[in-house]
Short mmCIF file of C-alpha atoms and ligand atoms in Angstrom, two decimals:
data_model
loop_
_atom_site.label_atom_id
_atom_site.label_comp_id
_atom_site.label_asym_id
_atom_site.label_seq_id
_atom_site.Cartn_x
_atom_site.Cartn_y
_atom_site.Cartn_z
CA MET A 1 90.54 102.61 110.75
CA LEU A 2 88.23 105.42 111.02
CA SER A 3 84.92 105.06 112.61
CA ARG A 4 82.28 105.35 110.37
CA SER A 5 79.49 107.72 111.49
CA ASN A 6 76.35 108.78 110.11
CA LEU A 7 77.20 112.37 111.95
CA VAL A 8 78.16 114.95 109.45
CA THR A 9 80.03 117.75 111.62
CA ARG A 10 81.51 121.27 111.06
CA PHE A 11 84.99 122.03 109.34
CA LYS A 12 87.70 123.01 111.23
CA ARG A 13 89.91 124.40 108.33
CA PRO A 14 89.35 126.00 105.05
CA LEU A 15 89.48 122.80 102.55
CA ILE A 16 90.55 123.57 99.24
CA GLN A 17 93.86 124.61 99.63
CA GLY A 18 96.44 125.85 96.84
CA ARG A 19 99.27 123.26 97.77
CA GLN A 20 99.94 120.12 95.64
CA LEU A 21 99.74 117.10 97.25
CA SER A 22 102.36 115.25 97.06
CA SER A 23 102.22 112.10 99.56
CA TRP A 24 99.99 109.57 101.36
CA HIS A 25 101.05 111.59 104.46
CA ASP A 26 99.27 114.75 103.07
CA ALA A 27 96.74 112.83 102.13
CA LEU A 28 96.33 111.21 105.43
CA ASP A 29 96.56 114.76 107.16
CA LYS A 30 93.85 115.89 105.08
CA ILE A 31 91.31 112.71 106.19
CA HIS A 32 92.60 113.47 109.75
CA SER A 33 91.69 117.01 109.96
CA HIS A 34 88.47 117.23 107.47
CA ASN A 35 86.87 113.96 106.91
CA GLU A 36 84.49 114.17 110.05
CA ASP A 37 83.19 117.44 107.92
CA ILE A 38 82.66 115.98 104.85
CA ASN A 39 82.40 112.47 105.58
CA ALA A 40 84.00 111.42 102.18
CA PHE A 41 85.57 108.29 103.36
CA VAL A 42 83.72 105.45 105.48
CA ALA A 43 87.01 103.48 106.00
CA VAL A 44 90.68 104.46 105.95
CA GLU A 45 93.71 101.94 105.76
CA ASP A 46 95.81 101.20 108.85
CA LYS A 47 98.41 103.52 109.69
CA GLN A 48 101.53 101.15 109.82
CA LEU A 49 100.39 99.87 106.27
CA LEU A 50 100.41 103.27 104.38
CA GLU A 51 103.75 104.03 105.93
CA GLN A 52 105.28 100.23 104.74
CA LEU A 53 103.99 100.55 101.52
CA GLY A 54 105.13 104.39 101.92
CA LYS A 55 108.47 103.36 102.74
CA ASP A 56 108.22 100.57 99.91
CA THR A 57 107.97 103.55 97.22
CA ALA A 58 110.53 105.18 98.64
CA THR A 59 112.69 102.35 98.34
CA ARG A 60 111.81 101.49 94.83
CA GLN A 61 112.69 105.34 93.74
CA ALA A 62 116.00 105.04 95.32
CA GLN A 63 116.96 102.17 93.22
CA GLY A 64 115.26 103.24 90.28
CA THR A 65 113.03 100.48 90.25
CA SER A 66 109.91 102.74 90.59
CA LEU A 67 106.45 100.72 89.39
CA GLY A 68 105.80 104.06 87.37
CA PRO A 69 103.25 106.99 87.23
CA LEU A 70 101.11 105.59 90.19
CA ASP A 71 103.66 104.52 92.56
CA GLY A 72 103.10 105.75 95.49
CA ALA A 73 100.13 108.00 95.20
CA PRO A 74 97.26 107.58 97.40
CA ILE A 75 94.07 106.63 95.81
CA GLY A 76 90.53 106.65 97.13
CA ILE A 77 87.99 103.54 96.14
CA LYS A 78 84.07 103.48 95.92
CA ASP A 79 83.24 101.39 99.09
CA ASN A 80 81.40 99.03 95.95
CA PHE A 81 84.89 97.51 94.88
CA CYS A 82 85.47 94.33 96.75
CA THR A 83 88.36 95.06 98.41
CA SER A 84 90.37 91.65 100.74
CA ARG A 85 91.34 93.88 103.95
CA LEU A 86 88.73 96.58 104.08
CA GLU A 87 84.71 95.98 104.04
CA THR A 88 82.68 96.98 101.56
CA THR A 89 79.41 97.74 102.07
CA CYS A 90 77.95 100.11 99.18
CA GLY A 91 76.88 102.45 101.53
CA SER A 92 74.46 99.62 102.87
CA ARG A 93 73.50 98.50 106.37
CA VAL A 94 72.98 95.01 104.66
CA LEU A 95 76.59 94.79 104.07
CA GLU A 96 77.49 96.58 107.35
CA GLY A 97 80.74 94.35 108.76
CA PHE A 98 81.27 92.13 105.52
CA THR A 99 85.19 91.62 103.64
CA SER A 100 84.88 90.59 100.66
CA PRO A 101 87.21 87.32 100.25
CA TYR A 102 88.94 88.55 96.96
CA GLU A 103 89.68 91.95 95.55
CA ALA A 104 88.46 93.48 92.42
CA THR A 105 90.10 93.40 89.33
CA VAL A 106 90.89 97.25 89.23
CA VAL A 107 91.84 97.29 92.73
CA LYS A 108 94.61 94.50 92.01
CA HIS A 109 95.88 96.00 88.98
CA LEU A 110 95.95 99.48 91.01
CA ASN A 111 97.83 97.71 93.94
CA LYS A 112 100.30 96.57 91.23
CA ALA A 113 101.32 100.25 89.64
CA GLY A 114 102.49 101.05 93.43
CA ALA A 115 99.39 103.11 93.99
CA ILE A 116 98.75 103.42 97.69
CA ILE A 117 94.93 103.13 98.98
CA MET A 118 94.06 105.11 101.49
CA GLY A 119 90.45 103.71 102.13
CA LYS A 120 86.75 103.03 100.75
CA THR A 121 84.53 105.92 99.90
CA ASN A 122 81.00 106.71 100.74
CA MET A 123 78.18 106.27 98.44
CA ASP A 124 75.04 106.16 97.51
CA GLU A 125 73.68 103.00 98.85
CA PHE A 126 74.73 100.49 95.97
CA GLY A 127 75.07 103.14 93.84
CA MET A 128 71.43 104.34 93.71
CA GLY A 129 70.97 108.03 93.68
CA ALA A 130 72.54 111.40 92.10
CA ALA A 131 73.70 113.33 95.92
CA ASN A 132 75.15 111.16 98.05
CA ILE A 133 72.40 111.40 100.64
CA PHE A 134 71.67 107.58 100.78
CA SER A 135 74.24 106.31 102.63
CA HIS A 136 73.78 104.24 105.35
CA TYR A 137 76.65 106.07 106.58
CA GLY A 138 75.39 109.70 106.28
CA ALA A 139 75.25 111.88 103.74
CA VAL A 140 78.92 113.71 101.88
CA ILE A 141 79.13 117.47 101.88
CA ASN A 142 80.68 119.14 98.97
CA PRO A 143 83.90 120.41 100.57
CA HIS A 144 83.28 123.88 98.36
CA ASP A 145 80.97 124.74 100.91
CA LYS A 146 82.51 126.55 103.57
CA ASP A 147 79.12 127.75 105.15
CA ALA A 148 80.20 125.47 108.22
CA SER A 149 77.29 127.15 110.61
CA SER A 150 74.38 126.47 108.82
CA PRO A 151 72.48 123.64 109.12
CA LEU A 152 72.73 120.17 107.62
CA GLY A 153 69.84 120.93 105.00
CA LYS A 154 71.26 123.88 103.66
CA ARG A 155 74.19 122.13 102.82
CA ARG A 156 75.66 122.17 99.41
CA VAL A 157 75.88 118.43 98.62
CA ALA A 158 78.62 116.46 96.78
CA GLY A 159 76.61 114.69 93.95
CA GLY A 160 76.62 110.66 93.61
CA SER A 161 76.81 108.39 93.82
CA SER A 162 80.38 108.47 93.83
CA GLY A 163 80.42 111.62 95.76
CA GLY A 164 82.67 110.35 98.49
CA SER A 165 85.34 109.83 96.02
CA ALA A 166 84.67 112.90 94.43
CA ALA A 167 84.80 114.92 97.64
CA ALA A 168 87.93 113.18 98.75
CA VAL A 169 89.89 114.29 95.56
CA ALA A 170 88.58 117.69 95.87
CA ALA A 171 89.50 117.83 99.34
CA GLY A 172 93.04 116.18 98.55
CA MET A 173 92.49 113.23 100.30
CA CYS A 174 93.82 111.34 97.37
CA VAL A 175 94.64 112.41 94.35
CA ALA A 176 92.36 109.96 92.07
CA ALA A 177 89.83 107.40 93.15
CA LEU A 178 87.80 104.82 91.49
CA GLY A 179 83.84 105.66 91.05
CA SER A 180 81.36 103.87 89.56
CA ASP A 181 79.41 104.95 86.72
CA THR A 182 76.05 103.62 85.57
CA GLY A 183 74.11 106.49 84.99
CA GLY A 184 76.41 109.51 85.20
CA SER A 185 77.77 108.65 88.67
CA VAL A 186 81.43 110.16 88.34
CA ARG A 187 80.18 112.68 86.13
CA LEU A 188 78.02 114.31 88.28
CA PRO A 189 79.88 114.55 91.88
CA ALA A 190 82.94 115.92 89.52
CA SER A 191 81.37 118.76 88.29
CA TYR A 192 79.61 119.59 91.55
CA CYS A 193 83.33 119.42 93.38
CA GLY A 194 85.39 120.54 90.31
CA VAL A 195 87.32 117.19 89.51
CA VAL A 196 87.91 115.59 86.59
CA GLY A 197 85.54 112.28 85.96
CA TYR A 198 85.72 109.97 83.46
CA LYS A 199 83.82 107.25 82.60
CA PRO A 200 85.44 104.91 80.00
CA SER A 201 83.99 102.76 77.30
CA TYR A 202 81.44 100.47 78.45
CA GLY A 203 83.57 97.01 78.73
CA ARG A 204 87.00 99.05 78.70
CA CYS A 205 88.04 98.08 81.99
CA SER A 206 86.63 95.31 84.20
CA ARG A 207 83.61 94.90 86.82
CA TYR A 208 84.82 91.62 88.53
CA GLY A 209 84.75 92.47 91.81
CA LEU A 210 82.40 95.76 91.79
CA VAL A 211 79.10 95.03 93.32
CA SER A 212 76.90 95.25 90.26
CA TYR A 213 74.09 97.77 90.47
CA ALA A 214 72.69 97.29 86.97
CA ASN A 215 75.42 95.38 84.82
CA SER A 216 74.39 96.54 81.34
CA LEU A 217 74.87 99.92 82.24
CA ASP A 218 77.73 99.67 85.09
CA THR A 219 81.44 100.91 84.00
CA VAL A 220 84.44 101.46 86.50
CA GLY A 221 84.58 105.23 86.92
CA ILE A 222 87.74 107.43 87.61
CA LEU A 223 87.19 110.85 89.82
CA ALA A 224 90.75 112.22 89.55
CA LYS A 225 92.37 115.99 90.60
CA ASP A 226 93.49 116.60 86.88
CA VAL A 227 93.19 114.81 83.03
CA GLY A 228 96.57 113.81 83.88
CA TYR A 229 96.20 111.77 87.14
CA ALA A 230 92.74 110.52 85.37
CA SER A 231 95.05 108.72 82.32
CA ARG A 232 97.36 107.44 84.61
CA VAL A 233 94.76 105.55 86.10
CA TYR A 234 92.89 104.82 83.08
CA ASP A 235 96.33 102.96 81.50
CA ALA A 236 96.52 101.20 85.24
CA ILE A 237 93.11 99.63 84.95
CA SER A 238 91.79 99.26 81.47
CA MET A 239 92.91 95.64 80.37
CA TYR A 240 90.98 92.48 79.44
CA ASP A 241 89.69 90.31 82.71
CA GLU A 242 88.61 87.11 81.65
CA LYS A 243 86.79 87.15 85.07
CA ASP A 244 84.35 89.26 82.95
CA PRO A 245 82.94 88.15 80.20
CA THR A 246 81.65 92.33 79.02
CA CYS A 247 85.24 92.93 79.11
CA MET A 248 86.55 93.71 75.66
CA PRO A 249 88.93 90.81 74.55
CA ASP A 250 92.63 91.64 73.60
CA LYS A 251 92.13 91.19 69.74
CA PHE A 252 89.10 93.44 69.40
CA ARG A 253 91.01 95.98 71.74
CA ARG A 254 94.17 96.23 70.15
CA ARG A 255 92.30 96.96 66.98
CA VAL A 256 90.19 99.82 68.12
CA ASP A 257 93.18 101.41 70.44
CA GLU A 258 95.19 101.72 66.82
CA GLN A 259 92.08 103.55 65.71
CA ASP A 260 91.75 105.59 69.59
CA GLN A 261 95.64 106.16 69.44
CA ALA A 262 95.69 107.52 65.65
CA LEU A 263 92.80 109.77 67.14
CA ALA A 264 94.37 111.03 69.79
CA GLY A 265 97.51 112.05 67.93
CA ARG A 266 96.04 113.99 64.98
CA TRP A 267 95.57 116.70 67.87
CA ALA A 268 98.64 116.08 69.49
CA THR A 269 99.21 120.15 69.77
CA ASP A 270 96.57 122.78 70.87
CA ASP A 271 95.78 123.61 67.37
CA LEU A 272 92.57 122.07 67.37
CA SER A 273 91.97 122.70 62.62
CA GLY A 274 89.90 119.58 61.41
CA LEU A 275 88.66 119.02 64.62
CA VAL A 276 84.60 119.03 64.20
CA VAL A 277 83.33 119.29 67.63
CA GLY A 278 78.67 118.87 67.74
CA VAL A 279 76.53 120.42 70.07
CA PRO A 280 73.41 118.74 70.21
CA GLN A 281 70.10 120.83 70.82
CA GLU A 282 68.65 118.26 72.96
CA TYR A 283 70.94 119.26 75.97
CA TYR A 284 69.17 122.37 76.48
CA VAL A 285 67.18 120.89 78.62
CA ASP A 286 64.49 122.65 80.47
CA PRO A 287 65.90 122.68 84.23
CA ILE A 288 69.23 124.04 82.98
CA SER A 289 70.47 126.94 84.80
CA GLN A 290 72.13 130.15 82.67
CA THR A 291 75.26 130.14 85.12
CA VAL A 292 75.03 126.80 83.13
CA VAL A 293 74.14 127.43 79.87
CA ASP A 294 77.53 130.42 80.10
CA ILE A 295 79.93 127.79 80.80
CA TRP A 296 79.01 126.23 78.04
CA ARG A 297 79.54 128.85 75.87
CA ASN A 298 82.76 129.47 76.84
CA GLY A 299 83.86 126.25 76.59
CA ILE A 300 82.56 126.01 73.00
CA GLN A 301 84.41 129.67 72.65
CA HIS A 302 87.68 127.81 74.29
CA LEU A 303 87.62 124.95 71.60
CA ARG A 304 86.66 127.72 68.73
CA LYS A 305 89.40 130.01 69.61
CA ARG A 306 92.33 126.30 68.70
CA GLY A 307 90.68 125.92 65.70
CA ALA A 308 88.09 123.55 65.99
CA THR A 309 84.72 123.79 63.88
CA ILE A 310 81.76 124.13 66.49
CA VAL A 311 78.29 122.76 64.68
CA PRO A 312 75.02 122.00 65.74
CA ILE A 313 74.11 118.25 65.99
CA SER A 314 70.76 116.77 66.70
CA LEU A 315 70.33 113.70 68.59
CA PRO A 316 66.86 113.15 68.38
CA HIS A 317 65.57 110.06 70.76
CA THR A 318 67.25 111.95 73.84
CA ARG A 319 64.47 112.51 75.39
CA PHE A 320 63.55 108.91 75.53
CA ALA A 321 66.72 108.30 77.63
CA LEU A 322 65.21 108.98 80.94
CA PRO A 323 62.30 107.00 81.42
CA ALA A 324 64.19 103.96 78.88
CA TYR A 325 67.09 104.66 81.28
CA PHE A 326 65.16 103.96 84.69
CA THR A 327 62.73 100.81 83.52
CA ILE A 328 66.90 98.47 82.60
CA ALA A 329 68.45 99.92 85.12
CA LEU A 330 65.57 99.07 87.93
CA GLY A 331 65.03 95.98 86.62
CA GLU A 332 68.29 94.53 86.33
CA ALA A 333 68.68 96.28 90.14
CA SER A 334 65.66 94.34 91.53
CA SER A 335 67.25 91.05 90.31
CA ASN A 336 70.72 91.83 91.12
CA LEU A 337 69.60 92.76 94.68
CA ALA A 338 67.69 89.56 95.27
CA ARG A 339 70.84 88.04 96.02
CA PHE A 340 70.97 89.92 100.12
CA ASP A 341 68.06 87.97 100.94
CA GLY A 342 70.10 87.62 104.73
CA VAL A 343 70.54 83.48 103.74
CA GLU A 344 73.46 83.45 101.45
CA TYR A 345 74.51 87.21 101.39
CA GLY A 346 73.62 89.99 104.02
CA ARG A 347 73.10 90.52 107.02
CA ARG A 348 70.19 88.68 108.64
CA SER A 349 67.42 90.30 110.84
CA LYS A 350 67.03 88.46 114.16
CA ALA A 351 63.30 90.01 114.08
CA GLN A 352 61.95 86.56 113.83
CA ALA A 353 64.56 84.32 114.89
CA ASP A 354 62.14 82.84 118.02
CA THR A 355 59.19 82.77 116.47
CA GLU A 356 57.66 80.03 114.46
CA ASP A 357 56.59 82.99 111.49
CA ASN A 358 58.83 82.80 108.72
CA PHE A 359 59.59 85.71 107.24
CA LEU A 360 63.10 85.99 107.56
CA TYR A 361 63.82 87.43 103.52
CA ALA A 362 61.00 89.77 104.17
CA ASP A 363 62.52 90.84 107.75
CA THR A 364 66.11 91.11 106.82
CA ARG A 365 65.29 92.86 103.11
CA ALA A 366 62.66 95.78 105.49
CA GLU A 367 65.28 96.12 108.26
CA GLY A 368 68.50 95.94 105.84
CA PHE A 369 67.54 98.65 102.93
CA GLY A 370 66.90 102.34 103.18
CA SER A 371 64.01 104.12 101.42
CA GLU A 372 65.63 104.80 98.14
CA VAL A 373 66.72 101.42 97.49
CA LYS A 374 63.79 99.56 98.67
CA ARG A 375 61.68 101.90 96.40
CA ARG A 376 63.88 101.11 93.05
CA ILE A 377 63.34 97.20 93.98
CA MET A 378 59.60 97.78 94.36
CA LEU A 379 59.60 99.42 90.67
CA GLY A 380 62.41 97.24 89.08
CA THR A 381 60.22 94.10 90.15
CA HIS A 382 57.59 95.53 89.13
CA ILE A 383 59.03 96.04 85.48
CA LEU A 384 59.84 92.93 84.95
CA THR A 385 56.72 90.98 86.16
CA ALA A 386 54.79 89.33 83.10
CA GLY A 387 52.68 91.63 81.57
CA THR A 388 54.35 94.91 82.05
CA TYR A 389 57.71 93.54 80.51
CA GLU A 390 56.47 93.89 77.23
CA LYS A 391 54.96 97.16 77.81
CA ASN A 392 57.79 98.39 79.99
CA PHE A 393 60.78 96.81 79.87
CA LEU A 394 60.93 96.23 75.91
CA PRO A 395 60.13 99.41 74.50
CA ALA A 396 62.77 100.70 76.80
CA GLN A 397 65.31 98.51 75.11
CA LYS A 398 64.03 99.38 71.65
CA ALA A 399 65.04 103.48 72.66
CA ARG A 400 67.88 102.52 74.13
CA ARG A 401 69.23 101.05 70.20
CA LEU A 402 67.63 104.25 69.07
CA ILE A 403 69.34 106.18 70.74
CA GLN A 404 72.86 104.33 70.32
CA GLN A 405 71.72 105.03 66.66
CA ASP A 406 71.35 108.39 67.15
CA PHE A 407 75.04 108.75 68.58
CA ASP A 408 76.49 106.46 65.16
CA ASN A 409 74.49 109.07 62.86
CA VAL A 410 76.31 111.89 63.98
CA PHE A 411 80.02 110.75 64.53
CA SER A 412 82.33 110.85 61.60
CA LEU A 413 83.99 107.91 63.52
CA ALA A 414 82.44 104.30 62.61
CA ASN A 415 81.47 102.64 66.09
CA PRO A 416 84.03 99.38 66.17
CA LEU A 417 80.74 97.07 67.52
CA HIS A 418 78.49 97.82 65.14
CA SER A 419 79.84 96.30 61.50
CA HIS A 420 77.09 98.14 59.38
CA SER A 421 78.67 101.51 61.00
CA GLN A 422 80.28 103.28 58.67
CA GLY A 423 80.63 106.78 60.41
CA ALA A 424 78.63 109.94 59.28
CA THR A 425 80.11 112.00 56.34
CA SER A 426 80.84 115.11 57.68
CA GLY A 427 79.65 114.00 60.94
CA VAL A 428 81.84 115.19 63.90
CA HIS A 429 84.58 114.38 66.43
CA VAL A 430 83.25 114.82 69.62
CA ILE A 431 80.30 116.30 71.43
CA LEU A 432 80.67 118.91 74.27
CA VAL A 433 78.01 119.36 76.48
CA PRO A 434 77.22 120.52 80.45
CA SER A 435 77.51 117.48 82.98
CA ALA A 436 74.98 119.12 85.13
CA THR A 437 72.00 121.07 84.51
CA SER A 438 73.12 123.71 88.06
CA GLU A 439 75.57 123.91 90.99
CA PRO A 440 75.66 121.50 93.71
CA PRO A 441 71.81 122.17 95.21
CA ARG A 442 71.19 122.33 99.10
CA ILE A 443 70.50 118.80 100.66
CA GLU A 444 67.42 119.90 101.34
CA ASP A 445 66.47 119.81 97.42
CA CYS A 446 67.49 116.27 97.12
CA VAL A 447 65.35 114.55 99.75
CA PRO A 448 62.04 113.46 98.73
CA GLU A 449 59.32 114.36 100.41
CA SER A 450 57.99 110.88 101.14
CA ASP A 451 61.29 110.56 103.17
CA GLN A 452 61.32 113.46 105.60
CA GLN A 453 60.96 111.42 108.42
CA GLU A 454 63.89 109.45 107.94
CA GLN A 455 65.84 112.68 106.97
CA ASP A 456 65.21 114.28 110.57
CA GLY A 457 64.88 118.09 110.23
CA ILE A 458 65.47 118.25 106.59
CA GLU A 459 62.19 119.51 105.42
CA LYS A 460 61.99 119.27 101.94
CA HIS A 461 59.67 119.48 98.61
CA ASN A 462 60.58 117.19 95.66
CA SER A 463 59.21 113.57 95.12
CA ALA A 464 61.26 110.77 94.03
CA VAL A 465 61.16 111.29 90.68
CA GLU A 466 61.98 115.11 90.18
CA THR A 467 65.06 114.32 91.63
CA TYR A 468 65.71 111.28 88.95
CA VAL A 469 65.84 114.67 86.64
CA ASN A 470 69.14 115.21 87.65
CA ASP A 471 70.64 112.61 85.58
CA VAL A 472 69.10 113.83 81.98
CA LEU A 473 72.67 115.09 80.91
CA THR A 474 74.59 112.22 81.36
CA ILE A 475 72.10 109.04 80.49
CA PRO A 476 72.21 108.84 77.09
CA ALA A 477 76.17 108.16 77.11
CA SER A 478 75.17 105.20 79.39
CA LEU A 479 72.91 103.88 77.29
CA ALA A 480 75.20 103.53 74.42
CA GLY A 481 78.01 103.06 76.46
CA LEU A 482 80.25 105.72 75.68
CA PRO A 483 83.24 106.90 76.83
CA ALA A 484 82.25 110.66 78.79
CA VAL A 485 84.33 112.77 80.60
CA SER A 486 83.56 115.87 82.91
CA VAL A 487 86.03 118.78 83.32
CA PRO A 488 85.12 121.59 85.40
CA VAL A 489 85.15 124.85 83.54
CA GLY A 490 84.84 127.51 85.77
CA LYS A 491 82.39 128.40 88.81
CA GLY A 492 78.58 129.47 89.27
CA GLN A 493 76.67 132.58 90.37
CA ASP A 494 77.16 130.71 93.80
CA GLY A 495 80.56 130.26 93.17
CA PHE A 496 80.25 126.33 93.17
CA PRO A 497 82.36 124.28 90.52
CA VAL A 498 80.63 123.55 87.42
CA GLY A 499 81.96 121.18 84.96
CA LEU A 500 81.58 120.41 80.85
CA GLN A 501 81.36 116.84 79.67
CA LEU A 502 82.81 115.67 76.44
CA LEU A 503 81.14 112.25 74.50
CA GLY A 504 83.10 110.15 72.59
CA GLN A 505 82.44 107.20 69.70
CA TYR A 506 82.55 104.39 71.06
CA GLY A 507 86.38 102.86 71.94
CA TYR A 508 87.75 106.37 71.45
CA ASP A 509 88.73 106.80 75.08
CA ARG A 510 92.43 108.42 75.12
CA PHE A 511 91.35 110.84 72.49
CA ILE A 512 88.72 111.78 75.04
CA LEU A 513 90.99 112.32 77.77
CA ARG A 514 93.08 114.28 75.09
CA MET A 515 89.96 116.61 74.28
CA ALA A 516 89.58 116.81 77.98
CA ASP A 517 93.10 117.93 78.30
CA ILE A 518 92.77 120.74 75.86
CA LEU A 519 88.97 121.59 77.64
CA SER A 520 90.67 121.77 81.12
CA ARG A 521 92.75 124.58 80.71
CA ALA A 522 89.51 126.68 79.16
CA GLU A 523 88.56 128.56 82.27
CA GLN A 524 91.68 130.09 82.44
CA ASN A 525 91.84 131.12 79.05
CA GLN A 526 88.56 133.10 78.98
N1 LIG B 1 71.34 109.24 89.89
C1 LIG B 1 71.86 107.92 88.63
C2 LIG B 1 71.03 106.56 89.36
O1 LIG B 1 70.39 107.16 90.77
C3 LIG B 1 72.97 107.44 88.50
C4 LIG B 1 73.67 106.68 89.42
C5 LIG B 1 74.81 105.72 89.12
O2 LIG B 1 75.46 106.40 87.81
N2 LIG B 1 75.35 104.55 89.73
O3 LIG B 1 70.54 105.66 88.91
#
């Protein structure tokens, strides 16, 4: 196992190469040569086990008993999915050294499909962040940043919170990786790292064994080198699981799948006649960069050239998405993270062990959690406090419902979750928006001012709240539980990747992947 390291050092060889990744062997080579630099993996599987798994795949292939399209594929797992061999730390000191007694359902599915789990990937602590700088194991560096001589603060981020998964895929350390997406955590890093980032509809994939950040929003996500691999992973992990009460039941799933497949089949070729694509004016947000706007236009052009009709739409409650999200997510997080008290869960502080004072909880939590998680637990606790609950939490739930209704009002497809939903006449099939407001920022632009002492040598300017604004483009789909996929579509002025996002009606997951496949060819065709 590679050691977990706080140090982010320098590249030895160029990372992004044209060569196709073929096996776990190539993936392991990439991990050995580049992980020290980009810090994508926090734990790597034992080489002997990988060798054995590789041999098993080869034997199956020789005997014609392959387990399917993922048999032998090297895959990474974000460190908030429980695995019974490797530690599961959620990027936190609180869980350092902990190994789960069981495996997350989606990890089991991948094993059954013959995937070779390469290791666990770095992440913002408990999924809280957008730049992957809040990890106990150090920041993840964007693999497209070749400027190895610049100081750490000047390096480009990989995005978060699934930054390790996105960077690992971009650097060829695996062909796909599991991430989790609560408010954008697969789509934002996918955009920054130039890979596909897919968040299925809420309830499509089991959350059993995914350590909760905010349950009503947490979704298993997929980072992949292309739409093909994202689809293969989705096919392997999207199944009913009785252990997750929010997982889509089979009967409902069959009904939704039928409609989903019919729609995907309608545009099985690249002729998009009859497809209506919505472009919401509200996503033309204040901090959006010109480079992103240009790439958004390219994406629109690409779909129009293939026969799609592009229509402007309005999602008027989008402006409430950010405050509603942070109210709901932090409220749920403060309650979820209460279990890490050093008694039943988490590493226990030794500070008071020899004294009569009983500050075990306080010491444990003060020592264990990082600055961002502490900030969010405190805000979340305030949000759930009697008195502020009515003023904050309830209005946020109302705003969430209005945001969901906005989407139902523009989609031509009925929302299968809402029996009253009919689908809008002259509505849209899909929505096209940017995934991020800019190319990946530098680390120093993401570190909140108050954390300066903790992030040695990095000077910075932003308040914690300013850094939350990055999520403005990804959060609405999370609040509505919709399928959303970020596809790399171009490079910005600084030469870093920029992604566009496709949003679909609830349950239309294969359709949205089909659209992503078409959009993924946008860049080279312009
Ligand atoms: N950046 C958002 C947050 O910090 C989303 C994170 C996520 O999706 N896990 O909450």
